[in-house]
Amino acid sequence: MKERLICLLIGYALGCIQTAWMISVFHYRKDIRKYGSGNAGTTNMARVFGANAGVVTLVLDMLKGILAVCIAGWIYGFSFEFTHLRMWAGIGAILGHNYPFYLKFKGGKGIATSIGIWLAIDLRVFFFGFITSIPLLIATKYVSLASMTAMTVAFIASCFFYAGKPHGTEVILLAAFIMVSALIRHHANIDRLIHGKENKFSFKKKEKEE
């Protein structure tokens, strides 16, 4: 339990580095949480400030997940049997990204960070999520739908690859947490998708304040 808590705290500390908020406030002199959808994440940054801001945010948010997993690996080992500890660090990064304490727990949705986590933990899971979500994004232009699909497929893939393995049940449960977290954070998007009101993605800037 001690090792899990340490990994969780390491991840949370890294996740609290609010890339979108920092870029928007210190570079653009605007709080991204007051513009567009109000979300401090890649998609809203791209919509409000353009493609470059979106790409930079995506890469840096992915790096948070990658670093959290790698630091846990450097401390406890990168072998398959310690995958669960690296996953706990990833969970911490998602929680820090979504609920940063110094921003009144108002952060992003954790998708880019989750992508980084799977990229660092298991390329097989990352690949299955990627090959399903990217074509869906291209076909529908719904980032939210593609994001939720990627996390759901990643969970299903983790069930296949980790069932019966050391700490496999724990890894699968943590993968389920990542999926459920993504669905919860996208609850408003789900409602708009159901009612046909979800915005399609484009790199065209929209600086309308909410």
XYZ file of N, CA and C in Angstrom:
630
model
N 0.828 -1.209 0.000
C 0.000 0.000 0.000
C 0.865 1.264 0.000
N 1.979 1.229 0.738
C 2.870 2.379 0.812
C 3.395 2.746 -0.571
N 3.813 1.737 -1.334
C 4.344 1.993 -2.672
C 3.287 2.596 -3.587
N 2.064 2.122 -3.469
C 0.968 2.653 -4.286
C 0.706 4.120 -3.967
N 0.714 4.448 -2.674
C 0.471 5.831 -2.258
C 1.581 6.758 -2.756
N 2.818 6.298 -2.665
C 3.945 7.105 -3.151
C 3.797 7.378 -4.644
N 3.472 6.347 -5.408
C 3.288 6.500 -6.858
C 2.128 7.447 -7.162
N 1.052 7.319 -6.400
C -0.119 8.182 -6.590
C 0.251 9.648 -6.355
N 1.012 9.921 -5.292
C 1.408 11.287 -4.960
C 2.378 11.861 -5.986
N 3.297 11.033 -6.474
C 4.221 11.472 -7.523
C 3.423 11.891 -8.764
N 2.483 11.042 -9.144
C 1.657 11.335 -10.314
C 0.828 12.587 -10.119
N 0.245 12.737 -8.927
C -0.596 13.907 -8.682
C 0.222 15.195 -8.780
N 1.428 15.184 -8.237
C 2.289 16.372 -8.294
C 2.579 16.771 -9.734
N 2.853 15.804 -10.578
C 3.118 16.091 -11.994
C 1.839 16.515 -12.710
N 0.740 15.851 -12.389
C -0.530 16.179 -13.031
C -0.988 17.588 -12.734
N -0.597 18.096 -11.568
C -1.003 19.444 -11.170
C -0.316 20.541 -11.987
N 0.667 20.180 -12.778
C 1.284 21.165 -13.669
C 0.292 21.434 -14.792
N -0.475 22.501 -14.647
C -1.578 22.782 -15.556
C -1.095 23.490 -16.829
N -0.738 22.686 -17.803
C -0.163 23.190 -19.050
C -1.055 24.222 -19.729
N -2.302 23.871 -19.966
C -3.218 24.772 -20.681
C -3.392 26.084 -19.931
N -3.602 25.994 -18.635
C -3.800 27.203 -17.825
C -2.549 28.073 -17.843
N -1.385 27.457 -17.686
C -0.135 28.220 -17.657
C 0.141 28.905 -18.990
N -0.040 28.193 -20.083
C 0.193 28.779 -21.402
C -0.781 29.922 -21.662
N -2.042 29.691 -21.320
C -3.057 30.720 -21.592
C -2.833 31.969 -20.750
N -2.476 31.789 -19.483
C -2.307 32.931 -18.584
C -1.000 33.671 -18.824
N 0.098 32.937 -18.942
C 1.409 33.580 -19.025
C 1.802 33.978 -20.446
N 1.237 33.311 -21.446
C 1.581 33.654 -22.829
C 0.502 34.509 -23.487
N -0.755 34.082 -23.335
C -1.850 34.795 -23.999
C -2.551 35.800 -23.084
N -2.195 35.795 -21.801
C -2.792 36.724 -20.825
C -4.294 36.522 -20.668
N -4.747 35.294 -20.841
C -6.157 34.953 -20.678
C -6.253 33.599 -19.984
N -7.241 33.451 -19.144
C -7.469 32.180 -18.468
C -8.346 31.310 -19.368
N -7.783 30.227 -19.881
C -8.490 29.360 -20.821
C -9.810 28.854 -20.246
N -9.909 28.788 -18.920
C -11.116 28.272 -18.290
C -12.301 29.240 -18.398
N -12.037 30.441 -18.888
C -13.100 31.437 -19.080
C -13.484 31.594 -20.541
N -12.921 30.751 -21.398
C -13.174 30.870 -22.840
C -13.596 29.523 -23.415
N -14.285 29.587 -24.540
C -14.699 28.363 -25.223
C -15.548 27.480 -24.330
N -15.128 26.228 -24.194
C -15.873 25.271 -23.371
C -15.567 25.430 -21.893
N -14.514 26.188 -21.581
C -14.108 26.354 -20.187
C -13.190 25.255 -19.700
N -12.860 24.313 -20.571
C -11.995 23.202 -20.186
C -10.528 23.551 -20.399
N -9.701 23.208 -19.431
C -8.260 23.474 -19.533
C -7.571 22.278 -20.183
N -7.803 22.135 -21.492
C -7.238 20.997 -22.200
C -6.897 21.305 -23.641
N -6.424 20.304 -24.335
C -5.920 20.434 -25.702
C -6.952 21.011 -26.671
N -8.137 20.418 -26.694
C -9.149 20.814 -27.674
C -9.556 22.271 -27.505
N -9.811 22.676 -26.273
C -10.226 24.056 -26.040
C -9.101 25.032 -26.347
N -7.864 24.651 -26.052
C -6.722 25.506 -26.378
C -6.623 25.703 -27.888
N -6.824 24.631 -28.650
C -6.752 24.716 -30.109
C -7.889 25.570 -30.661
N -9.071 25.428 -30.083
C -10.216 26.204 -30.556
C -10.065 27.690 -30.261
N -9.534 28.001 -29.088
C -9.448 29.400 -28.660
C -8.205 30.088 -29.190
N -7.062 29.417 -29.112
C -5.791 30.060 -29.456
C -5.121 29.533 -30.725
N -5.676 28.476 -31.326
C -5.129 27.976 -32.573
C -4.362 26.675 -32.445
N -3.950 26.146 -33.596
C -3.341 24.818 -33.673
C -2.063 24.696 -32.855
N -1.193 25.698 -32.918
C 0.079 25.619 -32.199
C -0.131 25.451 -30.699
N -1.045 26.233 -30.150
C -1.340 26.131 -28.723
C -1.896 24.753 -28.380
N -2.733 24.233 -29.265
C -3.308 22.921 -29.039
C -2.268 21.818 -29.063
N -1.371 21.871 -30.028
C -0.333 20.840 -30.163
C 0.623 20.875 -28.972
N 1.048 22.068 -28.578
C 1.956 22.207 -27.437
C 1.297 21.666 -26.169
N 0.036 21.998 -25.979
C -0.696 21.511 -24.806
C -0.813 19.994 -24.830
N -1.137 19.448 -25.989
C -1.259 17.993 -26.133
C 0.038 17.291 -25.749
N 1.147 17.758 -26.301
C 2.447 17.119 -26.058
C 2.834 17.210 -24.584
N 2.682 18.396 -23.996
C 3.078 18.581 -22.599
C 2.179 17.795 -21.644
N 0.890 17.738 -21.952
C -0.008 16.953 -21.096
C 0.274 15.463 -21.215
N 0.629 14.996 -22.407
C 1.043 13.603 -22.564
C 2.314 13.323 -21.767
N 3.239 14.273 -21.793
C 4.506 14.105 -21.078
C 4.294 13.945 -19.577
N 3.271 14.597 -19.040
C 2.979 14.438 -17.608
C 2.690 12.977 -17.284
N 1.868 12.345 -18.112
C 1.563 10.943 -17.912
C 2.772 10.057 -18.103
N 3.552 10.355 -19.140
C 4.757 9.562 -19.421
C 5.754 9.671 -18.277
N 5.995 10.892 -17.799
C 6.964 11.100 -16.721
C 6.520 10.443 -15.420
N 5.237 10.538 -15.115
C 4.731 9.910 -13.893
C 4.996 8.412 -13.920
N 4.685 7.786 -15.035
C 4.904 6.345 -15.189
C 6.391 6.008 -15.127
N 7.210 6.804 -15.797
C 8.646 6.524 -15.845
C 9.315 6.717 -14.495
N 8.923 7.748 -13.752
C 9.502 7.958 -12.423
C 9.171 6.786 -11.501
N 7.928 6.322 -11.550
C 7.548 5.145 -10.766
C 8.365 3.933 -11.201
N 8.610 3.828 -12.500
C 9.421 2.731 -13.011
C 10.857 2.813 -12.549
N 11.423 4.014 -12.555
C 12.797 4.188 -12.091
C 12.943 3.846 -10.610
N 11.896 4.096 -9.840
C 11.951 3.808 -8.405
C 11.728 2.326 -8.119
N 10.718 1.743 -8.747
C 10.315 0.383 -8.397
C 10.625 -0.670 -9.462
N 10.975 -0.227 -10.657
C 11.320 -1.179 -11.702
C 10.342 -1.159 -12.863
N 10.858 -1.506 -14.034
C 10.045 -1.478 -15.251
C 9.559 -2.865 -15.672
N 9.800 -3.864 -14.853
C 9.376 -5.206 -15.225
C 7.858 -5.319 -15.185
N 7.334 -6.334 -15.847
C 5.893 -6.522 -16.003
C 5.184 -6.603 -14.651
N 5.847 -7.200 -13.660
C 5.194 -7.405 -12.362
C 4.945 -6.110 -11.595
N 5.601 -5.015 -12.024
C 5.399 -3.726 -11.355
C 4.531 -2.767 -12.180
N 3.857 -3.308 -13.163
C 2.976 -2.478 -13.990
C 1.928 -1.774 -13.147
N 1.415 -2.461 -12.127
C 0.366 -1.865 -11.295
C 0.850 -0.605 -10.577
N 2.128 -0.587 -10.160
C 2.653 0.602 -9.487
C 2.796 1.762 -10.461
N 3.224 1.464 -11.666
C 3.321 2.514 -12.679
C 1.923 3.047 -13.029
N 0.941 2.143 -12.999
C -0.434 2.561 -13.249
C -0.932 3.508 -12.157
N -0.558 3.248 -10.917
C -0.972 4.134 -9.816
C -0.403 5.538 -10.014
N 0.835 5.614 -10.503
C 1.419 6.927 -10.802
C 0.618 7.614 -11.906
N 0.193 6.844 -12.885
C -0.627 7.393 -13.964
C -1.967 7.894 -13.460
N -2.579 7.133 -12.561
C -3.851 7.555 -11.970
C -3.670 8.883 -11.237
N -2.567 8.995 -10.512
C -2.277 10.243 -9.809
C -2.154 11.409 -10.762
N -1.511 11.183 -11.908
C -1.342 12.247 -12.904
C -2.692 12.702 -13.452
N -3.593 11.763 -13.680
C -4.937 12.110 -14.159
C -5.682 12.936 -13.110
N -5.605 12.501 -11.857
C -6.285 13.221 -10.784
C -5.719 14.630 -10.624
N -4.391 14.754 -10.737
C -3.780 16.070 -10.642
C -4.170 16.970 -11.792
N -4.234 16.395 -12.977
C -4.621 17.165 -14.159
C -6.090 17.607 -14.072
N -6.942 16.694 -13.655
C -8.379 16.990 -13.599
C -8.767 17.853 -12.402
N -8.056 17.661 -11.285
C -8.438 18.339 -10.042
C -7.223 18.973 -9.349
N -6.626 20.005 -9.961
C -5.472 20.669 -9.346
C -5.912 21.471 -8.118
N -5.256 21.233 -7.001
C -5.694 21.852 -5.741
C -5.602 23.369 -5.774
N -4.608 23.920 -6.504
C -4.388 25.366 -6.466
C -5.284 26.132 -7.454
N -6.063 25.406 -8.239
C -7.019 26.040 -9.145
C -8.445 25.663 -8.759
N -8.642 25.467 -7.461
C -9.955 25.103 -6.924
C -10.482 23.815 -7.553
N -9.535 22.909 -7.866
C -9.843 21.578 -8.393
C -10.557 21.620 -9.746
N -10.333 22.697 -10.498
C -10.926 22.818 -11.827
C -9.833 22.722 -12.879
N -9.684 21.535 -13.467
C -8.652 21.308 -14.473
C -9.224 20.822 -15.783
N -8.537 19.868 -16.402
C -8.964 19.347 -17.696
C -9.734 18.042 -17.583
N -9.713 17.271 -18.663
C -10.454 16.006 -18.699
C -9.539 14.786 -18.689
N -8.245 15.013 -18.809
C -7.282 13.933 -18.614
C -7.025 13.024 -19.790
N -7.525 13.345 -20.962
C -7.362 12.437 -22.104
C -5.921 12.396 -22.599
N -5.316 13.579 -22.824
C -3.935 13.605 -23.299
C -3.005 12.935 -22.293
N -3.240 13.190 -21.009
C -2.431 12.555 -19.969
C -2.629 11.047 -19.981
N -3.860 10.602 -20.170
C -4.144 9.162 -20.245
C -3.453 8.519 -21.440
N -3.422 9.227 -22.557
C -2.716 8.722 -23.741
C -1.243 8.528 -23.421
N -0.653 9.520 -22.738
C 0.750 9.413 -22.346
C 0.994 8.234 -21.418
N 0.059 7.992 -20.516
C 0.183 6.871 -19.580
C 0.232 5.544 -20.327
N -0.715 5.333 -21.237
C -0.739 4.073 -21.980
C 0.457 3.961 -22.917
N 0.905 5.075 -23.454
C 2.080 5.063 -24.324
C 3.304 4.577 -23.556
N 3.410 4.980 -22.287
C 4.564 4.602 -21.474
C 4.422 3.215 -20.851
N 3.192 2.790 -20.612
C 2.980 1.518 -19.913
C 2.885 0.337 -20.865
N 2.095 0.463 -21.919
C 1.871 -0.684 -22.802
C 1.520 -0.198 -24.207
N 2.445 -0.356 -25.118
C 2.230 0.098 -26.493
C 1.099 -0.658 -27.176
N 0.840 -1.868 -26.731
C -0.248 -2.649 -27.334
C -1.599 -2.010 -27.025
N -1.794 -1.633 -25.775
C -3.038 -0.978 -25.372
C -3.163 0.378 -26.060
N -2.066 1.118 -26.081
C -2.051 2.414 -26.761
C -2.424 2.259 -28.229
N -1.875 1.262 -28.889
C -2.105 1.051 -30.314
C -3.582 0.780 -30.597
N -4.204 -0.090 -29.810
C -5.610 -0.412 -30.051
C -6.504 0.804 -29.834
N -6.205 1.594 -28.807
C -6.972 2.816 -28.594
C -6.783 3.796 -29.732
N -5.564 3.886 -30.240
C -5.220 4.825 -31.306
C -5.904 4.452 -32.617
N -5.835 3.176 -32.992
C -6.363 2.787 -34.301
C -7.893 2.865 -34.362
N -8.543 2.871 -33.211
C -9.995 3.017 -33.224
C -10.425 4.479 -33.128
N -9.691 5.278 -32.363
C -10.129 6.652 -32.113
C -9.787 7.609 -33.249
N -8.635 7.446 -33.865
C -8.216 8.374 -34.919
C -9.154 8.317 -36.130
N -9.463 7.130 -36.672
C -10.430 7.096 -37.794
C -11.795 7.659 -37.399
N -12.197 7.413 -36.152
C -13.484 7.934 -35.685
C -13.456 9.461 -35.627
N -12.344 10.019 -35.180
C -12.200 11.472 -35.124
C -12.240 12.072 -36.523
N -11.545 11.436 -37.453
C -11.508 11.935 -38.834
C -12.903 11.878 -39.458
N -13.626 10.796 -39.176
C -14.944 10.606 -39.788
C -16.009 11.516 -39.185
N -15.968 11.719 -37.868
C -17.044 12.465 -37.201
C -16.654 13.880 -36.795
N -15.338 14.098 -36.593
C -14.814 15.374 -36.063
C -15.294 15.665 -34.649
N -15.728 14.618 -33.951
C -16.107 14.755 -32.546
C -14.941 14.289 -31.674
N -14.207 15.228 -31.106
C -13.061 14.872 -30.262
C -13.526 14.103 -29.039
N -14.634 14.525 -28.462
C -15.142 13.876 -27.253
C -15.462 12.405 -27.511
N -16.120 12.120 -28.619
C -16.484 10.744 -28.955
C -15.239 9.899 -29.175
N -14.279 10.451 -29.897
C -13.028 9.729 -30.148
C -12.274 9.475 -28.848
N -12.264 10.466 -27.964
C -11.556 10.339 -26.687
C -12.165 9.249 -25.818
N -13.476 9.262 -25.684
C -14.151 8.259 -24.861
C -13.993 6.867 -25.461
N -14.035 6.791 -26.783
C -13.851 5.504 -27.456
C -12.458 4.960 -27.204
N -11.452 5.823 -27.281
C -10.065 5.403 -27.062
C -9.881 4.826 -25.666
N -10.427 5.491 -24.649
C -10.279 5.013 -23.278
C -11.060 3.721 -23.041
N -12.202 3.589 -23.711
C -12.990 2.368 -23.575
C -12.285 1.183 -24.226
N -11.751 1.402 -25.421
C -11.015 0.341 -26.118
C -9.752 -0.023 -25.349
N -9.086 0.984 -24.759
C -7.893 0.723 -23.956
C -8.236 -0.173 -22.769
N -9.358 0.082 -22.149
C -9.799 -0.774 -21.034
C -10.038 -2.206 -21.508
N -10.750 -2.348 -22.625
C -11.027 -3.687 -23.164
C -9.725 -4.408 -23.500
N -8.783 -3.685 -24.095
C -7.488 -4.273 -24.438
C -6.732 -4.701 -23.186
N -6.824 -3.894 -22.130
C -6.132 -4.240 -20.887
C -6.714 -5.527 -20.289
N -8.010 -5.723 -20.430
C -8.639 -6.965 -19.960
C -8.044 -8.168 -20.682
N -7.821 -8.002 -21.972
C -7.277 -9.095 -22.783
C -5.809 -9.369 -22.434
N -5.014 -8.320 -22.287
C -3.573 -8.488 -22.099
C -3.158 -8.781 -20.655
N -3.987 -8.405 -19.672
C -3.560 -8.526 -18.276
C -4.336 -9.547 -17.465
N -5.384 -10.113 -18.024
C -6.142 -11.141 -17.301
C -5.232 -12.323 -16.967
N -5.196 -12.694 -15.698
C -4.401 -13.834 -15.276
C -2.930 -13.546 -15.046
N -2.503 -12.306 -15.293
C -1.100 -11.925 -15.097
C -0.885 -11.415 -13.668
N 0.394 -11.337 -13.205
C 0.664 -10.802 -11.864
C 0.092 -9.398 -11.698
N -0.717 -9.214 -10.683
C -1.393 -7.944 -10.418
C -2.300 -7.528 -11.589
N -2.659 -8.495 -12.412
C -3.456 -8.189 -13.600
C -4.821 -7.611 -13.277
N -5.468 -8.165 -12.261
C -6.792 -7.657 -11.887
C -6.695 -6.194 -11.452
N -5.642 -5.874 -10.723
C -5.450 -4.495 -10.266
C -5.237 -3.555 -11.449
N -4.426 -3.984 -12.393
C -4.181 -3.176 -13.591
C -5.479 -2.943 -14.351
N -6.276 -3.999 -14.492
C -7.551 -3.887 -15.209
C -8.499 -2.932 -14.489
N -8.548 -3.006 -13.175
C -9.408 -2.100 -12.402
C -8.954 -0.648 -12.540
N -7.644 -0.439 -12.588
C -7.130 0.921 -12.768
C -7.413 1.415 -14.185
N -7.350 0.512 -15.143
C -7.725 0.873 -16.515
C -9.205 1.234 -16.578
N -10.022 0.524 -15.804
C -11.457 0.839 -15.727
C -11.651 2.226 -15.115
N -10.827 2.572 -14.127
C -10.904 3.900 -13.512
C -10.619 4.981 -14.549
N -9.598 4.757 -15.384
C -9.253 5.730 -16.420
C -10.424 5.920 -17.378
N -11.044 4.815 -17.767
C -12.193 4.879 -18.678
C -13.363 5.608 -18.031
N -13.707 5.230 -16.807
C -14.846 5.842 -16.117
C -14.585 7.323 -15.870
N -13.352 7.664 -15.510
C -12.997 9.063 -15.299
C -13.228 9.874 -16.565
N -12.825 9.306 -17.697
C -13.019 9.995 -18.984
C -14.502 10.191 -19.275
N -15.306 9.176 -19.000
C -16.747 9.267 -19.250
C -17.402 10.307 -18.338
N -16.989 10.325 -17.080
C -17.553 11.295 -16.137
C -17.195 12.716 -16.542
N -15.938 12.927 -16.925
C -15.501 14.265 -17.299
C -16.151 14.733 -18.599
N -16.659 13.782 -19.382
C -17.311 14.123 -20.644
C -18.835 14.049 -20.549
N -19.382 14.118 -19.326
C -20.830 13.939 -19.188
C -21.619 14.982 -19.980
N -21.112 16.222 -19.995
C -21.811 17.269 -20.758
C -21.718 16.995 -22.260
N -20.561 16.478 -22.696
C -20.390 16.138 -24.113
C -21.325 15.003 -24.521
N -21.482 14.033 -23.623
C -22.377 12.907 -23.901
C -23.803 13.408 -24.106
N -24.210 14.322 -23.243
C -25.566 14.889 -23.368
C -25.727 15.623 -24.701
N -24.694 16.392 -25.096
C -24.772 17.117 -26.375
C -24.727 16.160 -27.560
N -23.979 15.092 -27.444
C -23.933 14.097 -28.526
C -25.304 13.443 -28.707
N -25.930 13.119 -27.606
C -27.252 12.480 -27.655
C -28.277 13.390 -28.322
N -28.164 14.687 -28.046
C -29.138 15.647 -28.569
C -28.665 16.339 -29.856
N -27.548 15.860 -30.409
C -27.063 16.405 -31.674
C -26.554 17.826 -31.591
N -26.073 18.237 -30.415
C -25.621 19.614 -30.231
C -24.117 19.727 -29.986
N -23.400 18.614 -30.075
C -21.959 18.643 -29.828
C -21.239 19.360 -30.972
N -20.281 20.207 -30.623
C -19.508 20.932 -31.630
C -18.480 20.026 -32.291
N -18.354 20.151 -33.597
C -17.315 19.426 -34.315
C -16.020 20.217 -34.244
N -14.929 19.491 -34.293
C -13.639 20.132 -34.075
C -13.085 20.762 -35.346
N -12.509 21.940 -35.166
C -11.722 22.576 -36.222
C -10.692 23.450 -35.534
N -9.653 23.846 -36.275
C -8.611 24.684 -35.698
C -8.935 26.164 -35.783
N -10.146 26.485 -36.231
C -10.537 27.886 -36.325
C -10.696 28.465 -34.923
N -10.075 29.601 -34.676
C -10.116 30.200 -33.348
C -11.507 30.712 -33.017
N -11.883 30.477 -31.744
C -13.143 31.031 -31.241
C -12.862 31.589 -29.863
N -12.924 32.895 -29.730
C -12.563 33.523 -28.471
C -13.772 34.092 -27.735
N -14.897 33.516 -27.975
C -16.096 33.958 -27.291
C -16.054 33.524 -25.832
N -16.171 34.486 -24.952
C -16.104 34.178 -23.521
C -17.444 33.716 -23.013
N -17.385 32.686 -22.139
C -18.626 32.157 -21.572
C -18.915 32.871 -20.256
